[in-house]
Coordinates of C-alpha atoms and ligand atoms in Angstrom, one line a residue:
M1 CA -21.8 7.3 -9.8
G2 CA -20.5 6.8 -6.3
F3 CA -22.7 7.7 -3.5
G4 CA -20.8 10.7 -2.1
L5 CA -17.7 11.3 -0.1
T6 CA -18.9 11.6 3.5
N7 CA -16.8 8.6 4.5
I8 CA -13.7 9.8 2.7
K9 CA -11.5 12.7 3.8
I10 CA -9.4 14.2 1.1
I11 CA -6.3 16.3 1.8
I12 CA -4.7 18.0 -1.2
A13 CA -1.1 19.0 -0.3
E14 CA 0.9 21.5 -2.2
D15 CA 3.5 19.1 -3.4
Y16 CA 5.1 15.6 -2.9
D17 CA 7.1 16.7 0.2
Q18 CA 4.0 18.1 1.9
M19 CA 2.0 15.0 1.0
S20 CA 4.7 12.8 2.5
A21 CA 4.9 14.9 5.7
K22 CA 1.1 15.0 6.1
A23 CA 0.7 11.2 5.6
A24 CA 3.6 10.5 8.0
H25 CA 2.0 12.6 10.7
I26 CA -1.3 10.9 10.3
M27 CA 0.4 7.5 10.7
A28 CA 2.5 8.7 13.6
D29 CA -0.6 10.2 15.4
E30 CA -2.3 6.8 15.0
I31 CA 0.8 5.0 16.4
S32 CA 0.8 7.4 19.4
L33 CA -2.9 6.6 20.0
R34 CA -2.2 2.8 19.6
P35 CA 1.5 2.2 20.4
D36 CA 0.9 -1.6 20.2
G37 CA -1.4 -1.4 17.2
V38 CA -1.3 -3.3 13.9
F39 CA -0.2 -1.2 10.9
G40 CA -0.3 -2.0 7.3
F41 CA 2.5 -0.8 5.0
A42 CA 2.8 -0.3 1.3
T43 CA 5.6 -0.2 -1.3
G44 CA 6.1 1.7 -4.6
G45 CA 7.6 5.1 -5.3
T46 CA 4.9 7.0 -3.6
P47 CA 5.6 6.2 0.1
V48 CA 9.3 6.7 0.0
G49 CA 9.1 10.4 1.2
M50 CA 6.6 9.4 3.9
Y51 CA 8.9 6.8 5.2
K52 CA 11.8 9.3 5.2
E53 CA 9.7 11.6 7.3
L54 CA 8.8 8.7 9.7
I55 CA 12.5 7.9 10.1
R56 CA 13.2 11.6 10.8
M57 CA 10.4 11.6 13.4
R58 CA 11.7 8.5 15.0
Q59 CA 15.2 10.0 15.2
A60 CA 13.7 13.1 16.8
G61 CA 11.9 11.0 19.3
E62 CA 8.5 12.0 18.0
V63 CA 7.3 8.4 17.3
S64 CA 8.2 4.9 18.4
F65 CA 7.5 1.7 16.5
A66 CA 8.8 -0.4 19.4
K67 CA 5.4 -2.2 20.0
V68 CA 4.0 -1.9 16.5
T69 CA 3.0 -5.0 14.5
A70 CA 3.4 -4.5 10.8
F71 CA 1.8 -6.3 7.8
N72 CA 2.8 -5.5 4.3
L73 CA 0.2 -5.4 1.5
D74 CA 2.0 -7.6 -1.0
E75 CA 5.1 -9.2 -2.5
Y76 CA 6.2 -10.4 -5.9
Y77 CA 6.2 -14.1 -6.5
P78 CA 8.6 -15.8 -6.8
I79 CA 11.3 -13.5 -5.5
E80 CA 14.2 -13.9 -3.1
K81 CA 14.2 -11.6 -0.1
A82 CA 17.8 -10.6 -0.9
N83 CA 16.8 -9.3 -4.3
D84 CA 16.9 -5.5 -4.1
Q85 CA 13.6 -5.4 -6.0
S86 CA 11.7 -7.6 -3.4
Y87 CA 9.3 -5.7 -1.2
D88 CA 10.9 -7.4 1.7
Y89 CA 14.2 -5.6 0.8
F90 CA 12.4 -2.4 0.0
M91 CA 10.6 -2.1 3.4
K92 CA 13.8 -2.9 5.3
D93 CA 15.8 -0.5 3.2
N94 CA 13.3 2.4 3.2
L95 CA 11.9 2.1 6.7
F96 CA 12.2 -0.9 9.0
N97 CA 16.0 -1.0 9.3
H98 CA 15.9 2.7 10.3
V99 CA 13.3 2.7 13.1
D100 CA 12.9 0.9 16.4
I101 CA 10.5 -1.7 15.2
D102 CA 10.8 -5.3 16.5
H103 CA 11.8 -7.4 13.5
S104 CA 9.9 -10.4 14.9
R105 CA 6.7 -8.4 14.4
L106 CA 7.3 -7.6 10.7
N107 CA 5.1 -9.5 8.3
I108 CA 5.5 -9.5 4.6
P109 CA 4.2 -12.2 2.3
N110 CA 7.0 -14.7 1.7
G111 CA 8.1 -14.5 -2.0
E112 CA 10.5 -17.4 -1.4
C113 CA 7.8 -19.9 -0.2
S114 CA 7.3 -23.1 -2.1
D115 CA 3.5 -23.2 -1.7
P116 CA 2.0 -19.8 -2.5
V117 CA -1.6 -20.9 -1.7
A118 CA -0.5 -22.1 1.8
E119 CA 1.5 -18.9 2.3
C120 CA -1.6 -16.8 1.5
I121 CA -3.8 -18.8 3.9
S122 CA -1.2 -18.5 6.7
Y123 CA -0.7 -14.7 6.0
E124 CA -4.4 -14.1 6.3
A125 CA -4.5 -16.1 9.6
K126 CA -1.6 -14.1 11.0
I127 CA -3.5 -10.9 10.4
A128 CA -6.6 -12.3 12.0
A129 CA -4.6 -13.6 15.0
A130 CA -3.1 -10.1 15.4
G131 CA -6.7 -8.8 15.8
G132 CA -6.9 -7.2 12.3
I133 CA -5.3 -4.1 10.9
D134 CA -5.9 -0.7 12.6
L135 CA -4.5 1.5 9.9
Q136 CA -3.6 0.3 6.4
L137 CA -1.5 2.5 4.1
I138 CA -2.0 2.0 0.4
G139 CA -0.8 3.5 -2.8
I140 CA -2.7 3.1 -6.1
G141 CA -1.7 1.7 -9.4
L142 CA -2.4 3.5 -12.7
N143 CA -5.1 1.0 -13.5
G144 CA -6.7 1.4 -10.0
H145 CA -5.1 -1.6 -8.4
I146 CA -4.6 -1.6 -4.6
G147 CA -1.9 -4.0 -3.3
F148 CA -1.7 -6.2 -6.3
N149 CA -5.4 -6.6 -6.8
E150 CA -5.7 -6.0 -10.5
P151 CA -8.8 -5.0 -12.5
A152 CA -11.0 -8.2 -12.7
D153 CA -14.6 -9.4 -12.9
H154 CA -14.8 -9.9 -9.2
F155 CA -13.4 -8.3 -6.1
T156 CA -10.8 -10.5 -4.4
N157 CA -11.4 -11.9 -1.0
A158 CA -8.6 -12.9 1.3
T159 CA -4.8 -12.8 0.7
N160 CA -4.2 -14.5 -2.6
H161 CA -1.8 -15.5 -5.3
I162 CA -2.4 -13.5 -8.5
E163 CA -1.1 -13.1 -12.0
L164 CA 0.0 -9.5 -12.8
T165 CA -1.6 -7.6 -15.7
E166 CA 0.6 -6.6 -18.7
S167 CA 0.1 -2.9 -17.7
T168 CA 1.5 -3.5 -14.2
I169 CA 4.4 -5.6 -15.5
R170 CA 5.2 -2.7 -17.9
A171 CA 5.0 -0.2 -15.0
N172 CA 7.4 -2.5 -13.0
R173 CA 9.8 -2.9 -15.9
R174 CA 11.8 0.2 -14.9
F175 CA 12.9 -1.5 -11.7
F176 CA 14.5 -4.5 -13.3
V177 CA 17.6 -4.8 -15.5
H178 CA 16.2 -7.5 -17.7
E179 CA 12.6 -7.9 -18.9
K180 CA 12.7 -11.6 -18.1
D181 CA 13.4 -10.8 -14.5
V182 CA 10.2 -8.8 -14.0
P183 CA 7.9 -11.0 -11.8
R184 CA 4.6 -12.0 -13.4
H185 CA 2.9 -13.2 -10.2
A186 CA 2.4 -11.7 -6.8
L187 CA 1.0 -12.5 -3.3
T188 CA -1.3 -9.8 -2.1
M189 CA -3.8 -9.0 0.6
G190 CA -7.2 -9.4 -0.9
I191 CA -9.8 -6.6 -1.3
R192 CA -11.6 -8.0 1.7
T193 CA -8.4 -8.0 3.8
I194 CA -7.8 -4.3 2.9
M195 CA -11.4 -3.3 3.5
S196 CA -11.4 -5.0 6.9
A197 CA -8.8 -2.5 8.2
Q198 CA -10.3 0.0 10.7
K199 CA -8.8 2.9 8.8
I200 CA -7.3 3.3 5.3
L201 CA -4.8 5.9 4.3
L202 CA -4.3 6.3 0.6
I203 CA -1.5 8.4 -0.8
A204 CA -0.9 9.4 -4.5
N205 CA 1.1 12.0 -6.3
G206 CA 1.6 13.3 -9.8
E207 CA -0.6 14.2 -12.6
K208 CA -0.5 10.6 -14.0
K209 CA -2.7 9.5 -11.0
S210 CA -5.3 12.3 -11.4
G211 CA -7.5 10.3 -13.9
I212 CA -7.7 7.1 -11.9
L213 CA -8.4 9.1 -8.7
E214 CA -11.4 10.7 -10.4
Q215 CA -12.7 7.3 -11.4
V216 CA -12.1 5.8 -7.9
L217 CA -13.9 8.6 -6.2
F218 CA -16.7 9.5 -8.6
G219 CA -17.0 6.5 -10.9
D220 CA -18.9 3.3 -10.5
I221 CA -17.9 0.9 -7.7
T222 CA -16.5 -1.9 -9.9
P223 CA -13.8 -4.6 -9.7
K224 CA -12.6 -3.2 -13.0
V225 CA -11.3 -0.3 -10.9
P226 CA -10.4 -2.2 -7.7
A227 CA -9.8 1.0 -5.6
S228 CA -13.4 2.2 -6.3
V229 CA -14.5 -0.2 -3.5
L230 CA -13.0 2.3 -1.1
Q231 CA -16.3 4.3 -1.6
L232 CA -17.8 1.6 0.7
H233 CA -15.3 1.8 3.5
H234 CA -16.3 3.8 6.6
N235 CA -13.0 5.6 7.3
V236 CA -10.7 6.5 4.4
T237 CA -8.2 9.4 4.3
I238 CA -6.7 10.3 1.0
V239 CA -3.6 12.5 0.9
I240 CA -2.5 13.6 -2.5
D241 CA -0.5 16.4 -4.1
K242 CA -2.0 19.1 -6.3
P243 CA -1.2 17.5 -9.7
A244 CA -2.8 14.2 -8.5
G245 CA -5.9 16.2 -7.4
A246 CA -6.2 18.2 -10.6
K247 CA -9.4 16.4 -11.8
I248 CA -11.1 16.1 -8.4
A249 CA -10.3 19.4 -6.7
A250 CA -13.3 21.2 -8.2
R251 CA -15.7 18.4 -7.1
I252 CA -14.9 18.0 -3.4
Ligands
GLP301 C1 2.8 -1.6 -7.0 C2 2.4 -2.0 -5.6 C3 1.2 -1.1 -5.1 C4 1.5 0.3 -5.4 C5 1.7 0.6 -6.8 C6 1.9 2.1 -7.2 O1 2.0 -2.1 -8.0 N1 2.0 -3.3 -5.5 O2 1.0 -1.4 -3.8 O3 0.5 1.1 -4.9 O4 2.8 -0.2 -7.2 O5 3.3 2.4 -7.2 P1 3.9 3.8 -7.2 O6 3.7 4.3 -5.8 O7 5.3 3.6 -7.6 O8 3.1 4.6 -8.2

């Protein structure tokens, strides 16, 4: 069993929209506290609503990204930035092109690089040079992966080049026209990189995430469920909707 939840704050919102708004406000508050802070962003279906709310808040003058430095969790490999399934494209399309962020301070692992190992080393060095991440947003995969750190025998360390599991490739299949186009590798911050963030904000919605959230929060801390390592982080906030919280609501 995990050793309790005193380091993890859990907010169960009514629905997806409320989850998105709550998470957006948590990030915006952090940006107000640290306008020149280092913020970690995530992709996937889950943060789309949160990013819409951040764009709305920017347009209303409630938040400014002008001095923010951004690091994304991960990227497929290999993939062209112009591919509408690349995480580079996703982030610009869903957030960065619609807020006042300085594009020279955007960092996403480069899926076009020729040497993925060198790219990972350089990405990790850039995070260190920026002083580390103040707040890292993460989603969660159905198998408990965070970023693209898949279930394994060991927790990963720094940013690394990984092979995706069949279950993740299947989950990503819906985004690509042809099966052969679904990437089988990725570049991802490692578990140590994520765990080094000062604060972590995890968002999840839908009944399909309820089982894995129960394992993450109340199961063993194991690299077979990569997100279970969050039990060891000192400052995690989890914002989920009611269906995602179905299995944990009675235990918190
Ligand atoms: C991908 C991303 C993860 C994300 C996960 C969940 O695997 N690499 O960072 O958390 O998808 O995606 P969704 O939010 O669509 O459930």
